[in-house]
Tab-separated table of C-alpha atoms in Angstrom:
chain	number	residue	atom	x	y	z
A	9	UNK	CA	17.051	-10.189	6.047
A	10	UNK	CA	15.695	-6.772	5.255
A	11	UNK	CA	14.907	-6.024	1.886
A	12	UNK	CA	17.642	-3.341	0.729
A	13	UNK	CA	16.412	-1.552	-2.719
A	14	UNK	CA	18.521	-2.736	-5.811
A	15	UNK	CA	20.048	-1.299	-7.574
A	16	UNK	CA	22.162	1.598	-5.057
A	17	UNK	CA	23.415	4.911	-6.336
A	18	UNK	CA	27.419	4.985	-5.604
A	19	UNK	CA	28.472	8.492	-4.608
A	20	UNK	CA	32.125	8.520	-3.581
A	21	UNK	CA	34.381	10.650	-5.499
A	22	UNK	CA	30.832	12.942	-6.698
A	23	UNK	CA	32.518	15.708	-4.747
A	24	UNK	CA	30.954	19.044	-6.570
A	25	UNK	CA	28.173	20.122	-4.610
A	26	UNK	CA	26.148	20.984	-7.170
A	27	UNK	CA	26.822	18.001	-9.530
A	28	UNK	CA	26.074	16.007	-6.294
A	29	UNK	CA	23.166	17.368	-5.536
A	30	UNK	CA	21.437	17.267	-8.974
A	31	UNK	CA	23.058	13.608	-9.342
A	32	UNK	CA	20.926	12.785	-6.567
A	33	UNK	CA	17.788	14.618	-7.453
A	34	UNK	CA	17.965	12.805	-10.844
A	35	UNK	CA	18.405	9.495	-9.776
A	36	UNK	CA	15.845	9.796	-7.100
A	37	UNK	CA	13.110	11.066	-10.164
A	38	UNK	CA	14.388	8.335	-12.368
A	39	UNK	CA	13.461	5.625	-9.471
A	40	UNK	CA	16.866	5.037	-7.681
A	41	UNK	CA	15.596	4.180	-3.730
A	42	UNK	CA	18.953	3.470	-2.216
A	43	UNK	CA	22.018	6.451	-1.699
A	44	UNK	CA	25.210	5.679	-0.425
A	45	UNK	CA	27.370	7.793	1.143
A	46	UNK	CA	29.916	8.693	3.538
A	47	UNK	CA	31.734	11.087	6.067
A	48	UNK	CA	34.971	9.825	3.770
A	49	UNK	CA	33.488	10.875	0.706
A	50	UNK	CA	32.897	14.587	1.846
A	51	UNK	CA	29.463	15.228	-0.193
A	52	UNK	CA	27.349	14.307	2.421
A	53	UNK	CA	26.048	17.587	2.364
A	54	UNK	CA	25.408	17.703	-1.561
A	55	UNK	CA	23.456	14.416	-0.792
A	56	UNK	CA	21.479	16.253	0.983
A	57	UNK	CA	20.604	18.838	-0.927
A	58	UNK	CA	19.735	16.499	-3.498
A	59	UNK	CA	17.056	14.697	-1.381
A	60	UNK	CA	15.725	18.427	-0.673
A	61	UNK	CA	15.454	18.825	-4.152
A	62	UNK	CA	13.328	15.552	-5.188
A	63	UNK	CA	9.587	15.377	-5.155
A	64	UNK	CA	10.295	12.016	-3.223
A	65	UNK	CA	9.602	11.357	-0.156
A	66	UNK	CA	12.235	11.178	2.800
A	67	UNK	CA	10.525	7.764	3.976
A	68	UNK	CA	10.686	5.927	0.719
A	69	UNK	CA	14.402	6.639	0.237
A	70	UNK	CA	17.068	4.112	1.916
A	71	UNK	CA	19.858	6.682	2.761
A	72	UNK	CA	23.271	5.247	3.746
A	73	UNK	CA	26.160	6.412	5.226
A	74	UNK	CA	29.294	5.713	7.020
A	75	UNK	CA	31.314	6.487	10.041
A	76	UNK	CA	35.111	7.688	8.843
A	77	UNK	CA	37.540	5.521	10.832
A	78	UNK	CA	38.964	8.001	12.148
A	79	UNK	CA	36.040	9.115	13.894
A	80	UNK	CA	35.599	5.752	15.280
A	81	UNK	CA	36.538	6.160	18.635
A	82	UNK	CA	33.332	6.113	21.169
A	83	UNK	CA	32.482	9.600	22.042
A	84	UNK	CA	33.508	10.773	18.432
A	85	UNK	CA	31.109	8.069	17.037
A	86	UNK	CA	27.947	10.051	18.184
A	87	UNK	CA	29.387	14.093	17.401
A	88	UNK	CA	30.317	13.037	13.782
A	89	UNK	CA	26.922	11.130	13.026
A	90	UNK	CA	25.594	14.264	14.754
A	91	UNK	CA	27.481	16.182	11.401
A	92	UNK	CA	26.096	13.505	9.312
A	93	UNK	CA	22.501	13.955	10.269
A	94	UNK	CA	23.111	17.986	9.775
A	95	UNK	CA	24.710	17.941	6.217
A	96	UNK	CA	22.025	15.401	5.053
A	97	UNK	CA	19.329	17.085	6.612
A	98	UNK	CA	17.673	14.169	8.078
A	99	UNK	CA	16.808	12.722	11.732
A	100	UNK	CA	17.894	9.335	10.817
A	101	UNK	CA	19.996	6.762	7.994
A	102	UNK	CA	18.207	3.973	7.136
A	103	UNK	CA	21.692	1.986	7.307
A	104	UNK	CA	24.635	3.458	9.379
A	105	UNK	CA	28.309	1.467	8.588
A	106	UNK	CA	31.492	1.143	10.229
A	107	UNK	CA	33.294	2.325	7.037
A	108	UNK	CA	36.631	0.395	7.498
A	109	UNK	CA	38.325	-1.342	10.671
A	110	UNK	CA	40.974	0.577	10.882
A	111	UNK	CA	42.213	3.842	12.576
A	112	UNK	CA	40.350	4.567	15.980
A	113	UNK	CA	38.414	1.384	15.089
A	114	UNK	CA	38.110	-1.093	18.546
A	115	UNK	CA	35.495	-3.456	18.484
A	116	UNK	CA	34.549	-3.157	22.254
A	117	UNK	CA	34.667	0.863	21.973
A	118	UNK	CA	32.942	1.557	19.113
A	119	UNK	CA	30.509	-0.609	18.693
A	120	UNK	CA	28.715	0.112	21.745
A	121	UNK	CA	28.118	3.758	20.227
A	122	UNK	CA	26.446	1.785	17.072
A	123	UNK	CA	24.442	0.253	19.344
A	124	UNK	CA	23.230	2.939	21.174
A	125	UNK	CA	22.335	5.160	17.629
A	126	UNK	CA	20.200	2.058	16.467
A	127	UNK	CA	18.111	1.760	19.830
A	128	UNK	CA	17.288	5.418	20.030
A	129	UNK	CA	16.426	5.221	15.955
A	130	UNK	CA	19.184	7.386	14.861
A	131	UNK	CA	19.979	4.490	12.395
A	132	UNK	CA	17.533	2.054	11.114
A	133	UNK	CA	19.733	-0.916	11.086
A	134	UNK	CA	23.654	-1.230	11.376
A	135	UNK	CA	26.210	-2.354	9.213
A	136	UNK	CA	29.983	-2.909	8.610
A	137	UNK	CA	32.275	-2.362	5.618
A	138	UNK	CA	35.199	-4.261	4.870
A	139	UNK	CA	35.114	-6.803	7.467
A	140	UNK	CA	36.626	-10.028	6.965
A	141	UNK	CA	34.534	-13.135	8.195
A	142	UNK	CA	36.441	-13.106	11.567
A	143	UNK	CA	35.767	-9.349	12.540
A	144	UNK	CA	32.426	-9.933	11.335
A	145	UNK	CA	32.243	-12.478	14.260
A	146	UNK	CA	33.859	-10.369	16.413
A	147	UNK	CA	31.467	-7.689	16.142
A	148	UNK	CA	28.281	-10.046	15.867
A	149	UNK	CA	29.335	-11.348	19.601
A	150	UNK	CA	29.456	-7.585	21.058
A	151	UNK	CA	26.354	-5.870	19.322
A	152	UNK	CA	22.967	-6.245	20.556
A	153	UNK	CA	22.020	-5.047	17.364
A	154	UNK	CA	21.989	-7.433	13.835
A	155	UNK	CA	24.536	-6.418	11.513
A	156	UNK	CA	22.035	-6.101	8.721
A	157	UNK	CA	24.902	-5.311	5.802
A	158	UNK	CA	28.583	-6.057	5.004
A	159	UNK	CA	29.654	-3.896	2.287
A	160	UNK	CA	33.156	-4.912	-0.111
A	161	UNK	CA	34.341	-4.688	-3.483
A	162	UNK	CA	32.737	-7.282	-5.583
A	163	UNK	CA	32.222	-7.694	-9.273
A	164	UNK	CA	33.243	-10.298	-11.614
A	165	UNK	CA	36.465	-10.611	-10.909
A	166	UNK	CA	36.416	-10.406	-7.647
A	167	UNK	CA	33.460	-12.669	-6.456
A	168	UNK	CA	33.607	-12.944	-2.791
A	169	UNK	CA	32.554	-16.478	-2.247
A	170	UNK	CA	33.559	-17.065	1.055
A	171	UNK	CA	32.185	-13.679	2.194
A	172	UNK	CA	28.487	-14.365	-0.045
A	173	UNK	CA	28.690	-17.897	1.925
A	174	UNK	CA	29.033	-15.963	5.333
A	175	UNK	CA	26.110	-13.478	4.662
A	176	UNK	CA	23.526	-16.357	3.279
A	177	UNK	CA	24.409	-18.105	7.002
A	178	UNK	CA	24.068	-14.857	8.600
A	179	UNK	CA	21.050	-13.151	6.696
A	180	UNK	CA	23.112	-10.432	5.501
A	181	UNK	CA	23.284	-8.557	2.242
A	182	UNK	CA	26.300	-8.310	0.542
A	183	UNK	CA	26.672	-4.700	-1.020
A	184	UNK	CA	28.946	-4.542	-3.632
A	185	UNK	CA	30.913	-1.212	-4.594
A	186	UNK	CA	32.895	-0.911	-7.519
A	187	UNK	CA	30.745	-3.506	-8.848
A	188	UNK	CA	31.974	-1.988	-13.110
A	189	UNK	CA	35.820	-1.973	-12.004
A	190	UNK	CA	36.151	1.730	-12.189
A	191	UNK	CA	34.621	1.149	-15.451
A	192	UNK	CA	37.348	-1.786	-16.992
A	193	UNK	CA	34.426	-4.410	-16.279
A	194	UNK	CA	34.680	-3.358	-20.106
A	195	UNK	CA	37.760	-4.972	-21.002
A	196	UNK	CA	36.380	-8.570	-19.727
A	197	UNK	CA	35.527	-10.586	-22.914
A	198	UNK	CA	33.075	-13.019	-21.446
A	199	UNK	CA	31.027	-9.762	-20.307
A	200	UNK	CA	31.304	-8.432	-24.084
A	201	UNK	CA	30.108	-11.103	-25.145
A	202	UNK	CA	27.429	-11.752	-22.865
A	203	UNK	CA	26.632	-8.019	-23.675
A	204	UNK	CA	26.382	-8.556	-27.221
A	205	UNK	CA	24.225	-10.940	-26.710
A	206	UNK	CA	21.805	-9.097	-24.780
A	207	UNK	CA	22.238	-6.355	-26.693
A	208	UNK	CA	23.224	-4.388	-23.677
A	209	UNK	CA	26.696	-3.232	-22.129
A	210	UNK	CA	29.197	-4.875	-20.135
A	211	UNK	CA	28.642	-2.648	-17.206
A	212	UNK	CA	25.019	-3.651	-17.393
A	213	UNK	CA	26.146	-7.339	-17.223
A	214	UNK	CA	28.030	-6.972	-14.459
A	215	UNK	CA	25.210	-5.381	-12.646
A	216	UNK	CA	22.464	-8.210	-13.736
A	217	UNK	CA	24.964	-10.598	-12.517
A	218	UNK	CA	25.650	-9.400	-9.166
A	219	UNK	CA	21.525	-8.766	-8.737
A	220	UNK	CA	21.454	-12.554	-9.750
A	221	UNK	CA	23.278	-13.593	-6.707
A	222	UNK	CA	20.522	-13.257	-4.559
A	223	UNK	CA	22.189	-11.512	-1.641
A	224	UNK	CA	23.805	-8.921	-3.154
A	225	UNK	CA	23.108	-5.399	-3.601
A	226	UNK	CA	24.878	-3.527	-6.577
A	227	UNK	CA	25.777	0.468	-5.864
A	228	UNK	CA	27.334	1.601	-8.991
A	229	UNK	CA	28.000	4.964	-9.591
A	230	UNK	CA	27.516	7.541	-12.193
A	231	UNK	CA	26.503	10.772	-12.289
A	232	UNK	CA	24.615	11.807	-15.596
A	233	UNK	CA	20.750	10.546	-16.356
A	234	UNK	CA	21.821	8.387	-19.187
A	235	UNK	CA	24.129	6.216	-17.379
A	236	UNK	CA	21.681	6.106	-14.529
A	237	UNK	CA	19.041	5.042	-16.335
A	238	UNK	CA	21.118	2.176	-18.056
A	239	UNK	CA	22.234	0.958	-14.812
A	240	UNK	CA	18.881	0.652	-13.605
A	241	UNK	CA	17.476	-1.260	-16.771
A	242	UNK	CA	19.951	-4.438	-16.946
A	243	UNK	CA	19.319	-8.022	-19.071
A	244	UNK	CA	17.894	-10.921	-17.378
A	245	UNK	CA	20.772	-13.123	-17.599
A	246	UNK	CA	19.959	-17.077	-18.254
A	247	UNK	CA	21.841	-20.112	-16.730
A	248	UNK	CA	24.399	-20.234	-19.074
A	249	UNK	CA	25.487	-16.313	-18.614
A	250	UNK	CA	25.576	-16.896	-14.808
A	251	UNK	CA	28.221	-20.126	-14.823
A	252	UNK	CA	30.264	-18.140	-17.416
A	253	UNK	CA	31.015	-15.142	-15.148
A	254	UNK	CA	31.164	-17.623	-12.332
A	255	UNK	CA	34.467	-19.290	-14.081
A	256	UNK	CA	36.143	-15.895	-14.454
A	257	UNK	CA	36.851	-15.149	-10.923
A	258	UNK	CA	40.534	-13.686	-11.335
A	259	UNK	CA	40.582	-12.120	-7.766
A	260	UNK	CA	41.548	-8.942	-9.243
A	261	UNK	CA	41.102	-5.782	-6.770
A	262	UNK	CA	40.469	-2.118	-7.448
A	263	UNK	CA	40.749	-0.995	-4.438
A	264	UNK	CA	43.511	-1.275	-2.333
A	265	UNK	CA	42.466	-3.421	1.353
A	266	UNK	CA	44.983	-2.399	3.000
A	267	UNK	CA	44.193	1.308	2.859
A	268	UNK	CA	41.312	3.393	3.642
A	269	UNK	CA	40.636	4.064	-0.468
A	270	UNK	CA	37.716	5.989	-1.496
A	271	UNK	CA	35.103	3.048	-2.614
């Protein structure tokens, strides 16, 4: 399993360039590793005029992004991560995704074209997003390459179990977006409580918990230092605080699966 760096930085909906771009350029001062992004998201470009901006290195940073599924079709696969690799101003992504299996999504056509970007080094490793345990069989059997990631919604309530089972057989890492709700990982009392006594916020809970799990790899998002900084400095939860959020699963979504949401 390859090591992905933990906490992410979330960047969907961080559609301002310039916001974007100094979002970035603060969270890569401040120690974030790991940027997430997406042809969906439409800031790949202010992504990468953040990492232009930062005194850190291009080869310490674990840049993400993912293929829009409309742009999943074979021959479309390579021109659009061609775009990608322009706006971010980079040769290569650390970790390229199938964003959602859906659209001009076929396993046996597009696939192949992830294949062929990860054995001429045009991405690092590959990885899916939003795959349910039987397309992520589907698509283990046809790549030569090891699907390295499977990123969902996860938090709280929404704990994935049968999906964190599937990635500890298959040395994956869960990566878990919208892992504060949208922010109403607020409005949970066992986190408020567990926050209280840390002395630290529910969001923050939510993030220690899912960093916990082992295989899991939080990207929350936010946008000014402050926030940054607090999701990057979360309590070390005991035991006690772990069972409790594991007896709260409510399988409540944020995002809609059935549609290709912004995540």
């Amino acid at each position: 399993m390859i090591e992905i760096p933990s906490p992410g930085l979330g960047t969907s909906q961080n559609k301002d360039p310039e916001q974007c771009a100094e979002t970035i350029r603060t969270a890569l001062d401040v120690g974030y590793r790991h940027i997430d992004t997406a042809q969906m998201y439409e800031n790949e470009a202010g992504v990468g005029d953040g990492i232009a901006r930062s005194d850190v290195p291009r080869e310490d940073i674990f840049l993400a992004t993912k293929v829009l599924p409309a742009n999943l079709a074979y021959d479309d696969v390579f021109s659009s991560v061609d775009e990608s690799l322009d706006k971010l101003g980079t040769e290569y992504v650390d970790l390229l995704y199938v964003h959602w299996p859906m659209d001009a999504y076929d396993a046996g056509d597009t696939l192949p074209a992830f294949d062929e970007l990860y054995e001429d080094g045009t991405a690092t490793d590959i990885a899916v997003s939003n795959f349910t345990p039987e397309l992520l069989d589907e698509a283990r059997d046809l790549l030569d390459a090891p699907i390295v990631a499977n990123q969902v919604e996860m938090h709280p309530l929404l704990q994935q179990e049968e999906l964190r089972a599937y990635a500890a057989d298959h040395d994956m890492t869960l990566v878990a977006y919208s892992p504060l709700m949208r922010g109403d990982v607020g409005d949970v009392p066992e986190l408020q409580d567990i926050a209280e006594k840390h002395d630290s916020t529910p969001s923050q809970v939510s993030i220690a918990w899912l960093q916990g799990l082992g295989n899991v790899v939080p990207i929350p998002k936010a946008t000014g230092e402050d926030h940054l900084r607090q999701n990057r400095s979360v309590p070390e939860l005991d035991a006690e605080d772990m069972d409790t959020i594991a007896a709260i699963d409510r399988q409540k979504r944020v995002i809609d699966p059935d549609a290709a949401a912004w995540n």
